[in-house]
Structure formats: structure tokens, C-alpha cells
């Protein structure tokens, strides 16, 4: 991006952005306060990414979507990928058991997924690689922030339009022959993530084929991210004006919904039928804080309702599956086009597990010992502890009590550092902060 | 309006409306908290007014605008109207003195006014009257809520569209031959108040003819009504994309602005010229809490900047002027068309002052004594105390220490009582509240 010249003082831009955030719903609720909101932390200016890299990860997303849908529907692969984790991770094991108990009499063939594929630009990536973007994780449940990122994108455009000298905004189409950003034009990628998520939900609603049915968001108790969810709510309402959308916690659902004799998910009192269950909860063990919630998850899974996601689609998003896909010939078993395989593989950071029977086991340990700063160890368990870096890796390797097989090693990504202003509530802003960026590409199937 | 049938529970409608309020900027800041907002109190459903009455007050607004502009520009009338108040009201006296000291070398012939004319429907109004709408007050400074009422109107439409059975919204044009609201159609008046206010400001900006100049909002310290002001800010920015708009308190301005050698109002540091001064402060004595603020007001008044409003336009909005206009032959001196005079007069509630030389003085006192419940006594001073009702009027009349000449008597308006849900922050809502309505028609000259 070219150098920019501010027409206003930075303080004025910050004040402008805060007022804009309040008037356009870039907000979250304040903890422990009723009906009070504050803006979500945001950067004052957008982050840059070359159009070429953006288009690369954008263009492979459809293949990624298909890949993960196939994985979720492939018993055999899911089982192989998860078999090392199920014995050590009660959370994955319970989801797996729900999957097993529901799969024989699965009522609902329609699968709805809203994914978010997260990447970082890796300055250390081999120049011969097709891309320098490296996948961080692939989210298959509760892919948040489609709503707020769209709003932040509008804020960034407003800041550029008004506060920067001689700056013209260009909304760019992907894969077109447009010019790079220049001194006078700044290209903004159009962000339609929330509209596309709503379209996917509307399509599933249409396929369910009961115009009297309602949509259910399963949310967390004391949910604070209400404007992000509200933006999706509004976008769905635009697509399906007459649908009623309920926002309920698991605990509320325990008392309020049940299966009817036709296996439809219904509210007990009103008998309203639920066609779509969209989860914004249930992705970490803490959300299942008592047995009734596990039972509720199972009830929903057994029902005719279209789940976003199903239990098996959620399982496909496990970290261990991400590692499993890096193994030889796995991608090829799902994707016949070798160019597509190559492209997807080019986004993988090198990863390995610690299976003592693996031929590379000793080589991998040696790698870690010699270059601990180049790796990050991630617990295989979902929501199961913190990542381990650098010298802490050496300590972990020397600790006889640690089960190395509980970890996945991933080559550390070194993103470029840029400068930005970080705006936080309560007047806490950092005018000249060093920031690194992660980008999420949304996809639906 | 026809009876409505809710598709959702009232609690669900309330939850929906709160989320909508957060995501669409129906907010104000929380006192004594930094960067925290909550929604402004609102009714869950719109209030009804017959299309005929609405069109009546809408159609006479242009004449009202012209009338008040003429009053503000008529020395003689202003002086006559205000002469009873100036000796007893230091606030009005100081404004009057600024007016006198500036009028001889007035630099800026362009006058910009954004008015709000407030009415109530009077159930006691004579059936032979052209309208049952009675004017409460005519605001000539800081006419607030053009922004928020537009947003509330959108909220009400969303509630009707989604939560009410078989309800179709119809945005209606005024003075058209459209049908009344019926079982299946609900007519909503289009609310463009904030866009029209912005257009007036943009027109004044164009006439000032300096595209490098900026616009100044004079705001209160710790202003909480930021989303209302923000909506006007955004609307101006849409009209004039390259203009910089500053929001400053009087106290900040004391240090930051001055007149240059050409009598232009400029920021001391940046030398930026201010073309428009839009007041959202300065309408009550408390806002002038030290002498430097009075001096600043005078500096602005002397400058070439276009003031919204000028001091004389602010003075035209005094309560005593409202009473003055009810006197015989005053309206006629401004308006030649007798039909227009009749229409405007038909919106006046009967009023009188307590001038002992007035031929009706004794009759008026007798009226008050016999029917105190039919009147309200308003202090003539601006921002100068509370209105007096019913039995308190009798007490006031018998109190020898009270200067009756400090009051205006106005026949009490008896608005219809309707039911609505009042939504307030912190979970304080009234599901079945008795409400009375006041309606404001905005106008600009």
C-alpha cells in the first residue's frame, strides 16, 4: 500500500472511528452490566495483503469446503484421523459417540456448514511455494465474526474516504485485471461474508421445506458478541422475512425443546418446529457443563433439524485432522485433480505427531531439539491447554512425565510485522502498535 | 390503527428491539463511563396520529419556518415581544445585548435555521377548529433527535414487518390519495428529518463558498446524545464528502478558535476556516458557566461564519414570542394570506400574560381562579424553573411575593392516552404503560 497522508489528527480519526463504531453496531456487551455495550477492539486502518495471495486463498476455498465436507462424511477417514485423540480427549470421544449412535438412523441428509479457514502470511515460506499463505486452522463450528468484519470493513472505508488526502476507494472484484493500489486508489476487497452465510442458511431453510418452521441459534450464557450474531440475524431476516429466529442457550433448550413423534425438533409449548440449528456454542468442553447439555446435543443431532454443523462436521475441524491431511496420499484420496491437491498442500505448514512407530520419529525429535524456536507444539485435545514455544519445548521434551503423543508439532509461521493503531474501550488505545495479521476466508456448503 | 396480533411473545419482541437498537445506533453514552453506551429509552410500537392531522401540521410548517425567520429579522417585533422579559431574565438580556452589538456591522447575511415545531393532539379542542393539534413550543436552537427519530422509525418498521401477523408496511407520501391504515396495511410516515437538516447545512456550506472550510458542532461537555449527533454528522458527510466536521465544547473553543483579520472564524493552530457553526449547546443559562463562554458566543456571532442559529433566531424561539404571536393582528403583520394566518392560529393554545394594564387582566385572573386545572403557568424566563399546574396555581395567585408578570398562562392541552411498551436500559421496561405523545415537525430555512 502507498504511504498515506492523514488530513485529520490521529486523535480526530480515533474519535471519528469511535462514534462510527457506536452508530454502526461495531459493539459487544459489557461484562456484568445489563444492556450496556462498548465497541469491540479494532485496528484504525486495514491490514494489507497482496491481491495475488488473497486471490490464491480465495480461489482454493471452494475446494477446501468440498474437502472438509467429504472428510466429515467419511467414517473411515474420520476414525483413522481421530483414533489417536479419542483415548486421551474425553470431549472428542463424547462427540464421536454421539456421531456413532446417530449415524445408523440419520434422519436428515442435508448438511449445512459455515467454515472459516484462517491463514497467516509466512515470511519464511519457500519462494518456490505457490503461496506464502499458511493455514492456521480450519473452523467448522461457530465460525464467528462474519458480521463484525463486514462492519469493520465499512469503517475502514469511511476512514480512508474522509480522513486521508487524495484517496479514492476502489471496491475490487476478485480475479479481475484491476490495477494494484496506487497513490490515489486504495483497493478494498468486498466483504460479503455475513450475506453469504445468511444465503447458505436460507438455502437450507428452503430445502427443509417447512415455511412455518423457525431457526435456532444456540448461544452461550451471557453472550457478549451480540452485534456479530445480530448482523447474521439481520442478514437472515432479509433473506427470509417471515422466519422467526430464536437465540437460546443449551440450558434453556433443555427445558424448552423436544423431539416430536416424527423426530422433528420442536418447542414444547408452542409446538413450533425448528428447521435449522446454528451453533454459536458447544465448541469447547466448558460449554457442556452438565450431563443435560450433552443429552440436548444428542437430541438435536438425532432430530430432523438441519445442523450447522453436525457432530461429524465439528469433528472434521479437530486439529488432529489438520495434521492428518498433511500425511502422504491423504489429500489425493479426496481430490482427483492433482493441481488442486498441490494448491491446497502448498498452504500447509509442515506438521508432525509423535508416534514412536513413525519412521521419522527420531528425526523429528532431533529437529525440535536443534531448532525449538522454529516450532510450536499444540495440544491434540480441543480447547485443551496452551501452545508451547521455544525454550519451553526443550523443557517439555526433557520432562519424562509428559506424553508427547498428546501434542502436534507445527513449523512456526513468521508473519510480517506492520504498524497500526489499536483501539480499545476505556480510552486504552495504542497509537503505534506492532501488529501481525491473520485472515479468515469464509466458506459454506 | 387496527388491532394488531403479535406473532412473537412480548419478551421476544423486546429482546429483538434491544439487539436492533445496539446494532443500529439507537444509543446514548452511559454517564461517567468511558466508551460505554446503552440504548435510549424508546416505545416498542409507534404512536398513531390521523393522516389528516399529520398533513395539516406538515403543510403549515413552511409558513411557520418563514414566520419565525421573519420574526428573527425584525428588530421592532423582537424588541416588543421581549421587552417584558429582558428586565427579569439575565439570559435573554445577554443574548439581546450580543444581538445589539453585532447587528450594526453584521458580516454574514446568510441565515441558517433548523427548527422543530412541537405539538400535541388536544382532545378538548373545539370541533370547529381546523385542527386538533396544538403547538407546545417552537424550537429555534439545538433541535435535537432528528437523527434518533429516524432510527426509531426504522426499528418500528422492523418490528411491524417481522413480529406482527399479516402486516404490510406502507411508506406513505404526504398529501396523496392513499388509503388509511387497514387490517393488513400499516402506513408509516417517511422520516427524512436528519437528511433534510443535512441538506440545509450543505446548502449553507455551498453558499459560504469556501470548499476548504470546515463545519463546527458546538456540543456540551460529556455529551451523551452522541448517536443523534452522529446521525447528522454522517448525513452531512454524505452530502459533502470532503468536509471536516469538528465537535467542540464552548470551553475548548475558547482556547482553540479566533477571528482572523478578515473576520473569519478560524482555528488558531491549523488556521482552518469555519464556515458553519451548528449549536448543540448554548440554549440554557447553565451552558454559559463562565464569562469566557459568553465572550466566545459573541465572537462567533460577530464572525463571517454562518450560525445555526444566530442569536436573534434563538431569541425568536423564546416562550414569550410564542405568546406574543397569539395577540391580535400580530400574525397578520407577517403573513398576508388570511388562510395561512387562520391555519397557523388554529394551532395556538389560548395564552395570556399578566400585564395589569391589559384590559383582560381581571377576566384572566378570574378564569384561573375558577378553572385552575385547565391551565398551566410557564415561567417567562428561558430554562428558568418548572411549570405550575392546578392547585399550585391557586397557591401562586394568593402568594403576594410572586411576580405574576414573570409567568405566561396557557390553556392546558389534554392529549389522548394510549398504551405502549416503554423500553428502558437495565431491564427496566413497562409492558403496559399509559403514554401521551408529542410530535415534532422539523423545518429549515
CSV table of N, CA and C in Angstrom, one decimal, chain B residues 24-172:
chain,number,residue,atom,x,y,z
B,24,UNK,N,-28.0,-0.8,15.4
B,24,UNK,CA,-28.3,0.3,14.5
B,24,UNK,C,-28.1,1.7,15.2
B,25,UNK,N,-27.4,1.8,16.3
B,25,UNK,CA,-27.0,3.1,16.8
B,25,UNK,C,-28.2,3.8,17.5
B,26,UNK,N,-29.1,3.1,18.1
B,26,UNK,CA,-30.2,3.8,18.8
B,26,UNK,C,-29.7,4.0,20.3
B,27,UNK,N,-28.6,4.7,20.4
B,27,UNK,CA,-27.8,4.6,21.7
B,27,UNK,C,-27.5,6.0,22.2
B,28,UNK,N,-27.1,6.0,23.5
B,28,UNK,CA,-26.5,7.2,24.1
B,28,UNK,C,-25.4,6.7,25.0
B,29,UNK,N,-24.5,7.6,25.4
B,29,UNK,CA,-23.4,7.1,26.2
B,29,UNK,C,-23.9,7.0,27.7
B,30,UNK,N,-23.3,6.1,28.4
B,30,UNK,CA,-23.6,5.9,29.8
B,30,UNK,C,-22.9,6.9,30.6
B,31,UNK,N,-23.6,7.6,31.6
B,31,UNK,CA,-22.9,8.7,32.3
B,31,UNK,C,-21.7,8.2,33.1
B,32,UNK,N,-20.7,8.9,33.1
B,32,UNK,CA,-19.5,8.7,34.0
B,32,UNK,C,-18.8,7.4,33.6
B,33,UNK,N,-19.0,6.9,32.4
B,33,UNK,CA,-18.3,5.7,31.9
B,33,UNK,C,-17.6,6.1,30.6
B,34,UNK,N,-16.4,5.6,30.3
B,34,UNK,CA,-15.8,5.9,29.1
B,34,UNK,C,-16.1,4.9,28.0
B,35,UNK,N,-16.5,5.4,26.9
B,35,UNK,CA,-16.8,4.5,25.7
B,35,UNK,C,-17.9,3.4,25.9
B,36,UNK,N,-18.8,3.7,26.9
B,36,UNK,CA,-19.9,2.7,27.1
B,36,UNK,C,-21.2,3.3,26.7
B,37,UNK,N,-22.0,2.5,26.0
B,37,UNK,CA,-23.3,3.1,25.5
B,37,UNK,C,-24.4,2.1,26.0
B,38,UNK,N,-25.6,2.7,26.0
B,38,UNK,CA,-26.8,1.9,26.2
B,38,UNK,C,-27.9,2.5,25.3
B,39,UNK,N,-28.9,1.7,25.1
B,39,UNK,CA,-29.9,2.3,24.2
B,39,UNK,C,-30.7,3.4,24.8
B,40,UNK,N,-31.2,4.3,24.0
B,40,UNK,CA,-32.0,5.4,24.5
B,40,UNK,C,-33.4,4.8,24.8
B,41,UNK,N,-34.1,5.3,25.8
B,41,UNK,CA,-35.5,4.8,26.1
B,41,UNK,C,-36.3,5.0,24.8
B,42,UNK,N,-37.1,4.0,24.5
B,42,UNK,CA,-38.0,4.1,23.3
B,42,UNK,C,-39.3,3.3,23.6
B,43,UNK,N,-40.3,3.7,22.8
B,43,UNK,CA,-41.5,2.8,22.8
B,43,UNK,C,-41.4,1.7,21.8
B,44,UNK,N,-41.9,0.6,22.2
B,44,UNK,CA,-41.8,-0.6,21.4
B,44,UNK,C,-42.6,-0.5,20.1
B,45,UNK,N,-43.7,0.3,20.1
B,45,UNK,CA,-44.5,0.4,18.9
B,45,UNK,C,-44.7,1.9,18.6
B,46,UNK,N,-44.9,2.3,17.4
B,46,UNK,CA,-45.1,3.7,17.1
B,46,UNK,C,-46.4,4.2,17.6
B,47,UNK,N,-46.5,5.5,17.7
B,47,UNK,CA,-47.7,6.2,18.1
B,47,UNK,C,-48.5,6.6,16.9
B,48,UNK,N,-49.9,6.6,17.1
B,48,UNK,CA,-50.7,6.8,15.9
B,48,UNK,C,-51.1,8.3,15.9
B,49,UNK,N,-51.3,8.8,14.7
B,49,UNK,CA,-51.9,10.1,14.5
B,49,UNK,C,-52.6,10.1,13.2
B,50,UNK,N,-53.8,10.7,13.1
B,50,UNK,CA,-54.5,10.6,11.9
B,50,UNK,C,-53.7,11.3,10.8
B,51,UNK,N,-53.9,10.7,9.6
B,51,UNK,CA,-53.1,11.3,8.4
B,51,UNK,C,-53.5,12.7,8.2
B,52,UNK,N,-54.8,13.0,8.4
B,52,UNK,CA,-55.3,14.4,8.2
B,52,UNK,C,-54.6,15.4,9.1
B,53,UNK,N,-54.5,15.0,10.4
B,53,UNK,CA,-53.8,16.0,11.3
B,53,UNK,C,-52.3,16.1,11.0
B,54,UNK,N,-51.7,14.9,10.7
B,54,UNK,CA,-50.3,15.0,10.3
B,54,UNK,C,-50.1,15.9,9.1
B,55,UNK,N,-50.9,15.7,8.1
B,55,UNK,CA,-50.7,16.6,6.9
B,55,UNK,C,-51.0,18.0,7.2
B,56,UNK,N,-51.9,18.3,8.1
B,56,UNK,CA,-52.2,19.7,8.5
B,56,UNK,C,-50.9,20.4,9.0
B,57,UNK,N,-50.3,19.7,10.0
B,57,UNK,CA,-49.1,20.4,10.7
B,57,UNK,C,-47.9,20.3,9.7
B,58,UNK,N,-47.9,19.3,8.9
B,58,UNK,CA,-46.8,19.2,7.9
B,58,UNK,C,-46.9,20.4,6.9
B,59,UNK,N,-48.1,20.6,6.4
B,59,UNK,CA,-48.3,21.5,5.3
B,59,UNK,C,-48.1,23.0,5.8
B,60,UNK,N,-48.4,23.3,7.1
B,60,UNK,CA,-48.2,24.7,7.5
B,60,UNK,C,-46.7,24.9,8.0
B,61,UNK,N,-45.9,23.9,8.0
B,61,UNK,CA,-44.5,24.1,8.5
B,61,UNK,C,-43.7,25.1,7.7
B,62,UNK,N,-43.9,25.1,6.4
B,62,UNK,CA,-43.1,26.0,5.5
B,62,UNK,C,-43.5,27.5,5.9
B,63,UNK,N,-44.8,27.7,6.2
B,63,UNK,CA,-45.2,29.0,6.6
B,63,UNK,C,-44.7,29.4,8.0
B,64,UNK,N,-44.7,28.4,8.9
B,64,UNK,CA,-44.1,28.6,10.2
B,64,UNK,C,-42.6,28.9,10.1
B,65,UNK,N,-41.9,28.2,9.2
B,65,UNK,CA,-40.5,28.5,9.0
B,65,UNK,C,-40.2,29.9,8.6
B,66,UNK,N,-41.0,30.3,7.7
B,66,UNK,CA,-40.9,31.7,7.1
B,66,UNK,C,-41.3,32.7,8.2
B,67,UNK,N,-42.3,32.4,8.9
B,67,UNK,CA,-42.8,33.3,10.0
B,67,UNK,C,-41.6,33.6,11.0
B,68,UNK,N,-41.0,32.5,11.5
B,68,UNK,CA,-40.0,32.6,12.5
B,68,UNK,C,-38.7,33.3,12.0
B,69,UNK,N,-38.5,33.0,10.7
B,69,UNK,CA,-37.3,33.7,10.1
B,69,UNK,C,-37.6,35.2,10.0
B,70,UNK,N,-38.8,35.6,9.7
B,70,UNK,CA,-39.1,37.0,9.6
B,70,UNK,C,-39.1,37.6,11.0
B,71,UNK,N,-39.6,36.9,12.0
B,71,UNK,CA,-39.6,37.5,13.3
B,71,UNK,C,-38.1,37.7,13.8
B,72,UNK,N,-37.3,36.7,13.5
B,72,UNK,CA,-35.9,36.9,13.9
B,72,UNK,C,-35.2,38.0,13.3
B,73,UNK,N,-35.7,38.4,12.1
B,73,UNK,CA,-35.0,39.5,11.3
B,73,UNK,C,-35.7,40.8,11.6
B,74,UNK,N,-36.7,40.9,12.4
B,74,UNK,CA,-37.5,42.1,12.7
B,74,UNK,C,-37.2,42.7,14.1
B,75,UNK,N,-36.3,43.6,14.1
B,75,UNK,CA,-35.9,44.3,15.3
B,75,UNK,C,-37.0,44.7,16.2
B,76,UNK,N,-37.9,45.4,15.5
B,76,UNK,CA,-39.0,46.0,16.2
B,76,UNK,C,-39.9,45.0,16.9
B,77,UNK,N,-40.3,44.0,16.2
B,77,UNK,CA,-41.2,43.0,16.8
B,77,UNK,C,-40.4,42.2,17.9
B,78,UNK,N,-39.2,41.8,17.6
B,78,UNK,CA,-38.4,41.1,18.6
B,78,UNK,C,-38.3,41.9,19.9
B,79,UNK,N,-38.1,43.2,19.7
B,79,UNK,CA,-38.0,44.1,20.9
B,79,UNK,C,-39.3,44.2,21.7
B,80,UNK,N,-40.4,44.3,20.9
B,80,UNK,CA,-41.7,44.4,21.6
B,80,UNK,C,-42.0,43.1,22.3
B,81,UNK,N,-41.7,42.0,21.6
B,81,UNK,CA,-42.1,40.7,22.2
B,81,UNK,C,-41.3,40.5,23.5
B,82,UNK,N,-40.0,40.9,23.4
B,82,UNK,CA,-39.1,40.5,24.5
B,82,UNK,C,-39.0,41.5,25.6
B,83,UNK,N,-39.6,42.7,25.4
B,83,UNK,CA,-39.4,43.8,26.4
B,83,UNK,C,-39.8,43.5,27.8
B,84,UNK,N,-40.8,42.6,28.0
B,84,UNK,CA,-41.2,42.3,29.3
B,84,UNK,C,-40.3,41.3,30.0
B,85,UNK,N,-39.5,40.6,29.2
B,85,UNK,CA,-38.7,39.5,29.7
B,85,UNK,C,-37.2,40.0,30.0
B,86,UNK,N,-36.8,40.9,29.1
B,86,UNK,CA,-35.4,41.3,29.3
B,86,UNK,C,-35.0,41.9,30.7
B,87,UNK,N,-35.9,42.6,31.3
B,87,UNK,CA,-35.6,43.1,32.6
B,87,UNK,C,-35.5,42.0,33.7
B,88,UNK,N,-36.2,40.9,33.5
B,88,UNK,CA,-36.3,39.9,34.5
B,88,UNK,C,-35.5,38.6,34.2
B,89,UNK,N,-34.9,38.6,33.0
B,89,UNK,CA,-34.2,37.4,32.6
B,89,UNK,C,-32.8,37.7,32.0
B,90,UNK,N,-31.8,37.5,32.9
B,90,UNK,CA,-30.5,37.9,32.5
B,90,UNK,C,-30.0,37.2,31.3
B,91,UNK,N,-30.4,35.9,31.1
B,91,UNK,CA,-30.0,35.1,30.0
B,91,UNK,C,-30.5,35.8,28.7
B,92,UNK,N,-31.8,36.1,28.6
B,92,UNK,CA,-32.3,36.7,27.4
B,92,UNK,C,-31.7,38.1,27.2
B,93,UNK,N,-31.5,38.8,28.3
B,93,UNK,CA,-30.9,40.1,28.2
B,93,UNK,C,-29.5,40.1,27.6
B,94,UNK,N,-28.7,39.1,28.0
B,94,UNK,CA,-27.3,38.9,27.5
B,94,UNK,C,-27.4,38.6,26.0
B,95,UNK,N,-28.3,37.7,25.6
B,95,UNK,CA,-28.4,37.4,24.2
B,95,UNK,C,-28.8,38.6,23.4
B,96,UNK,N,-29.7,39.4,24.0
B,96,UNK,CA,-30.2,40.6,23.3
B,96,UNK,C,-29.1,41.6,23.2
B,97,UNK,N,-28.2,41.7,24.2
B,97,UNK,CA,-27.1,42.6,24.1
B,97,UNK,C,-26.1,42.2,23.0
B,98,UNK,N,-25.9,40.9,22.9
B,98,UNK,CA,-25.0,40.4,21.8
B,98,UNK,C,-25.6,40.7,20.5
B,99,UNK,N,-26.9,40.5,20.4
B,99,UNK,CA,-27.6,40.9,19.1
B,99,UNK,C,-27.4,42.3,18.8
B,100,UNK,N,-27.6,43.2,19.8
B,100,UNK,CA,-27.5,44.7,19.5
B,100,UNK,C,-26.1,45.0,19.1
B,101,UNK,N,-25.1,44.5,19.8
B,101,UNK,CA,-23.7,44.9,19.5
B,101,UNK,C,-23.2,44.3,18.2
B,102,UNK,N,-23.9,43.3,17.7
B,102,UNK,CA,-23.4,42.7,16.4
B,102,UNK,C,-24.2,43.2,15.2
B,103,UNK,N,-25.4,43.8,15.4
B,103,UNK,CA,-26.3,44.0,14.3
B,103,UNK,C,-25.8,45.1,13.4
B,104,UNK,N,-25.1,46.1,13.9
B,104,UNK,CA,-24.7,47.2,13.1
B,104,UNK,C,-23.6,46.8,12.1
B,105,UNK,N,-22.7,45.9,12.5
B,105,UNK,CA,-21.7,45.5,11.5
B,105,UNK,C,-21.8,44.0,11.2
B,106,UNK,N,-23.0,43.6,10.9
B,106,UNK,CA,-23.3,42.2,10.6
B,106,UNK,C,-22.6,41.8,9.3
B,107,UNK,N,-21.7,40.8,9.4
B,107,UNK,CA,-20.9,40.4,8.2
B,107,UNK,C,-21.6,39.4,7.3
B,108,UNK,N,-22.4,38.5,8.0
B,108,UNK,CA,-22.9,37.4,7.3
B,108,UNK,C,-24.4,37.5,7.0
B,109,UNK,N,-24.8,37.7,5.8
B,109,UNK,CA,-26.2,37.9,5.5
B,109,UNK,C,-27.0,36.5,5.5
B,110,UNK,N,-26.2,35.4,5.3
B,110,UNK,CA,-26.9,34.2,5.2
B,110,UNK,C,-27.3,33.6,6.5
B,111,UNK,N,-28.6,33.3,6.6
B,111,UNK,CA,-29.1,32.7,7.9
B,111,UNK,C,-29.5,31.3,7.7
B,112,UNK,N,-29.1,30.4,8.6
B,112,UNK,CA,-29.4,29.0,8.5
B,112,UNK,C,-30.2,28.6,9.8
B,113,UNK,N,-31.4,28.1,9.7
B,113,UNK,CA,-32.1,27.7,10.8
B,113,UNK,C,-32.6,26.2,10.7
B,114,UNK,N,-32.5,25.5,11.7
B,114,UNK,CA,-33.1,24.1,11.8
B,114,UNK,C,-34.1,24.2,12.9
B,115,UNK,N,-35.4,24.2,12.6
B,115,UNK,CA,-36.4,24.3,13.6
B,115,UNK,C,-37.0,23.0,14.0
B,116,UNK,N,-37.6,22.9,15.1
B,116,UNK,CA,-38.5,21.8,15.4
B,116,UNK,C,-39.8,22.3,16.1
B,117,UNK,N,-40.9,22.1,15.5
B,117,UNK,CA,-42.2,22.7,15.9
B,117,UNK,C,-42.9,21.5,16.6
B,118,UNK,N,-43.1,21.6,18.0
B,118,UNK,CA,-43.7,20.5,18.8
B,118,UNK,C,-45.2,20.7,19.0
B,119,UNK,N,-45.9,19.7,18.8
B,119,UNK,CA,-47.4,19.7,19.0
B,119,UNK,C,-47.8,18.6,19.9
B,120,UNK,N,-49.1,18.8,20.4
B,120,UNK,CA,-49.8,17.6,21.0
B,120,UNK,C,-51.2,17.7,20.4
B,121,UNK,N,-51.8,16.5,20.3
B,121,UNK,CA,-53.2,16.5,19.9
B,121,UNK,C,-54.1,16.8,21.1
B,122,UNK,N,-55.0,17.7,21.0
B,122,UNK,CA,-55.8,18.2,22.1
B,122,UNK,C,-57.2,17.6,22.0
B,123,UNK,N,-57.5,16.7,22.9
B,123,UNK,CA,-58.9,16.1,22.9
B,123,UNK,C,-60.0,17.1,23.2
B,124,UNK,N,-59.6,18.2,23.9
B,124,UNK,CA,-60.5,19.3,24.3
B,124,UNK,C,-60.7,20.4,23.3
B,125,UNK,N,-60.0,20.2,22.2
B,125,UNK,CA,-60.0,21.3,21.2
B,125,UNK,C,-61.4,21.4,20.6
B,126,UNK,N,-61.8,22.6,20.3
B,126,UNK,CA,-63.1,22.8,19.7
B,126,UNK,C,-63.3,22.1,18.4
B,127,UNK,N,-64.4,21.4,18.2
B,127,UNK,CA,-64.6,20.6,17.0
B,127,UNK,C,-64.6,21.5,15.7
B,128,UNK,N,-64.9,22.7,15.9
B,128,UNK,CA,-64.9,23.6,14.7
B,128,UNK,C,-63.5,24.1,14.3
B,129,UNK,N,-62.6,23.8,15.2
B,129,UNK,CA,-61.2,24.2,14.8
B,129,UNK,C,-60.7,23.5,13.6
B,130,UNK,N,-59.9,24.1,12.8
B,130,UNK,CA,-59.3,23.4,11.6
B,130,UNK,C,-58.5,22.2,12.0
B,131,UNK,N,-57.9,22.2,13.2
B,131,UNK,CA,-57.1,21.1,13.6
B,131,UNK,C,-57.2,20.9,15.1
B,132,UNK,N,-56.9,19.7,15.5
B,132,UNK,CA,-56.9,19.5,17.0
B,132,UNK,C,-55.5,19.5,17.5
B,133,UNK,N,-54.5,19.7,16.6
B,133,UNK,CA,-53.1,19.8,17.0
B,133,UNK,C,-52.9,21.2,17.6
B,134,UNK,N,-52.2,21.2,18.8
B,134,UNK,CA,-51.8,22.4,19.4
B,134,UNK,C,-50.3,22.5,19.6
B,135,UNK,N,-49.8,23.7,19.3
B,135,UNK,CA,-48.4,23.9,19.4
B,135,UNK,C,-47.9,23.9,20.9
B,136,UNK,N,-46.9,23.2,21.2
B,136,UNK,CA,-46.3,23.2,22.6
B,136,UNK,C,-45.2,24.2,22.6
B,137,UNK,N,-44.3,24.1,21.7
B,137,UNK,CA,-43.2,25.1,21.6
B,137,UNK,C,-42.6,25.0,20.2
B,138,UNK,N,-41.9,26.1,19.9
B,138,UNK,CA,-41.2,26.2,18.6
B,138,UNK,C,-39.7,26.3,18.9
B,139,UNK,N,-38.9,25.3,18.6
B,139,UNK,CA,-37.5,25.3,18.9
B,139,UNK,C,-36.7,25.9,17.8
B,140,UNK,N,-35.9,26.9,18.1
B,140,UNK,CA,-35.0,27.5,17.1
B,140,UNK,C,-33.6,27.2,17.3
B,141,UNK,N,-33.2,26.5,18.4
B,141,UNK,CA,-31.8,26.2,18.6
B,141,UNK,C,-31.7,24.7,19.1
B,142,UNK,N,-30.6,24.0,18.6
B,142,UNK,CA,-30.3,22.7,19.1
B,142,UNK,C,-31.5,21.7,18.9
B,143,UNK,N,-32.3,21.8,17.8
B,143,UNK,CA,-33.4,21.0,17.7
B,143,UNK,C,-33.0,19.5,17.5
B,144,UNK,N,-33.0,18.8,18.6
B,144,UNK,CA,-32.4,17.5,18.7
B,144,UNK,C,-33.3,16.4,18.2
B,145,UNK,N,-32.8,15.2,18.1
B,145,UNK,CA,-33.5,14.0,17.8
B,145,UNK,C,-33.9,13.8,16.4
B,146,UNK,N,-33.5,14.6,15.5
B,146,UNK,CA,-33.8,14.4,14.1
B,146,UNK,C,-33.1,13.0,13.7
B,147,UNK,N,-31.9,12.8,14.3
B,147,UNK,CA,-31.2,11.5,14.0
B,147,UNK,C,-31.9,10.3,14.6
B,148,UNK,N,-32.1,10.4,15.9
B,148,UNK,CA,-32.6,9.2,16.6
B,148,UNK,C,-34.1,8.8,16.2
B,149,UNK,N,-34.9,9.9,15.9
B,149,UNK,CA,-36.3,9.5,15.5
B,149,UNK,C,-36.3,8.8,14.2
B,150,UNK,N,-35.4,9.1,13.3
B,150,UNK,CA,-35.3,8.4,12.0
B,150,UNK,C,-34.9,6.9,12.3
B,151,UNK,N,-34.0,6.7,13.2
B,151,UNK,CA,-33.6,5.3,13.6
B,151,UNK,C,-34.8,4.6,14.2
B,152,UNK,N,-35.5,5.2,15.2
B,152,UNK,CA,-36.6,4.6,15.9
B,152,UNK,C,-37.7,4.2,14.8
B,153,UNK,N,-37.9,5.1,13.9
B,153,UNK,CA,-38.9,4.8,12.8
B,153,UNK,C,-38.5,3.5,12.1
B,154,UNK,N,-37.2,3.3,11.8
B,154,UNK,CA,-36.8,2.1,11.2
B,154,UNK,C,-37.0,0.9,12.1
B,155,UNK,N,-36.7,1.1,13.4
B,155,UNK,CA,-37.0,0.0,14.3
B,155,UNK,C,-38.5,-0.4,14.4
B,156,UNK,N,-39.3,0.6,14.4
B,156,UNK,CA,-40.8,0.3,14.4
B,156,UNK,C,-41.2,-0.4,13.2
B,157,UNK,N,-40.6,0.0,12.1
B,157,UNK,CA,-41.0,-0.7,10.8
B,157,UNK,C,-40.5,-2.2,10.9
B,158,UNK,N,-39.3,-2.4,11.4
B,158,UNK,CA,-38.8,-3.8,11.5
B,158,UNK,C,-39.7,-4.6,12.4
B,159,UNK,N,-40.1,-4.0,13.5
B,159,UNK,CA,-41.0,-4.8,14.5
B,159,UNK,C,-42.3,-5.1,13.8
B,160,UNK,N,-42.8,-4.2,13.1
B,160,UNK,CA,-44.1,-4.4,12.4
B,160,UNK,C,-43.9,-5.5,11.3
B,161,UNK,N,-42.8,-5.4,10.6
B,161,UNK,CA,-42.7,-6.3,9.4
B,161,UNK,C,-42.5,-7.7,9.9
B,162,UNK,N,-41.8,-7.9,11.0
B,162,UNK,CA,-41.4,-9.3,11.4
B,162,UNK,C,-42.3,-9.9,12.5
B,163,UNK,N,-42.8,-9.0,13.4
B,163,UNK,CA,-43.4,-9.7,14.6
B,163,UNK,C,-44.9,-9.6,14.6
B,164,UNK,N,-45.5,-9.0,13.6
B,164,UNK,CA,-46.9,-8.9,13.6
B,164,UNK,C,-47.6,-9.7,12.4
B,165,UNK,N,-48.6,-10.3,12.8
B,165,UNK,CA,-49.3,-11.2,11.8
B,165,UNK,C,-49.9,-10.4,10.6
B,166,UNK,N,-49.6,-10.9,9.4
B,166,UNK,CA,-50.2,-10.3,8.2
B,166,UNK,C,-50.1,-8.8,8.1
B,167,UNK,N,-49.0,-8.3,8.4
B,167,UNK,CA,-48.8,-6.9,8.4
B,167,UNK,C,-47.9,-6.4,7.3
B,168,UNK,N,-48.4,-5.5,6.5
B,168,UNK,CA,-47.6,-5.0,5.4
B,168,UNK,C,-47.4,-3.5,5.7
B,169,UNK,N,-46.1,-3.1,5.6
B,169,UNK,CA,-45.8,-1.7,5.8
B,169,UNK,C,-46.0,-0.9,4.5
B,170,UNK,N,-46.5,0.3,4.7
B,170,UNK,CA,-46.6,1.1,3.5
B,170,UNK,C,-46.0,2.5,3.9
B,171,UNK,N,-44.9,2.8,3.2
B,171,UNK,CA,-44.3,4.2,3.4
B,171,UNK,C,-45.2,5.1,2.7
B,172,UNK,N,-45.8,6.1,3.4
B,172,UNK,CA,-46.7,6.9,2.6
B,172,UNK,C,-46.1,8.3,2.3
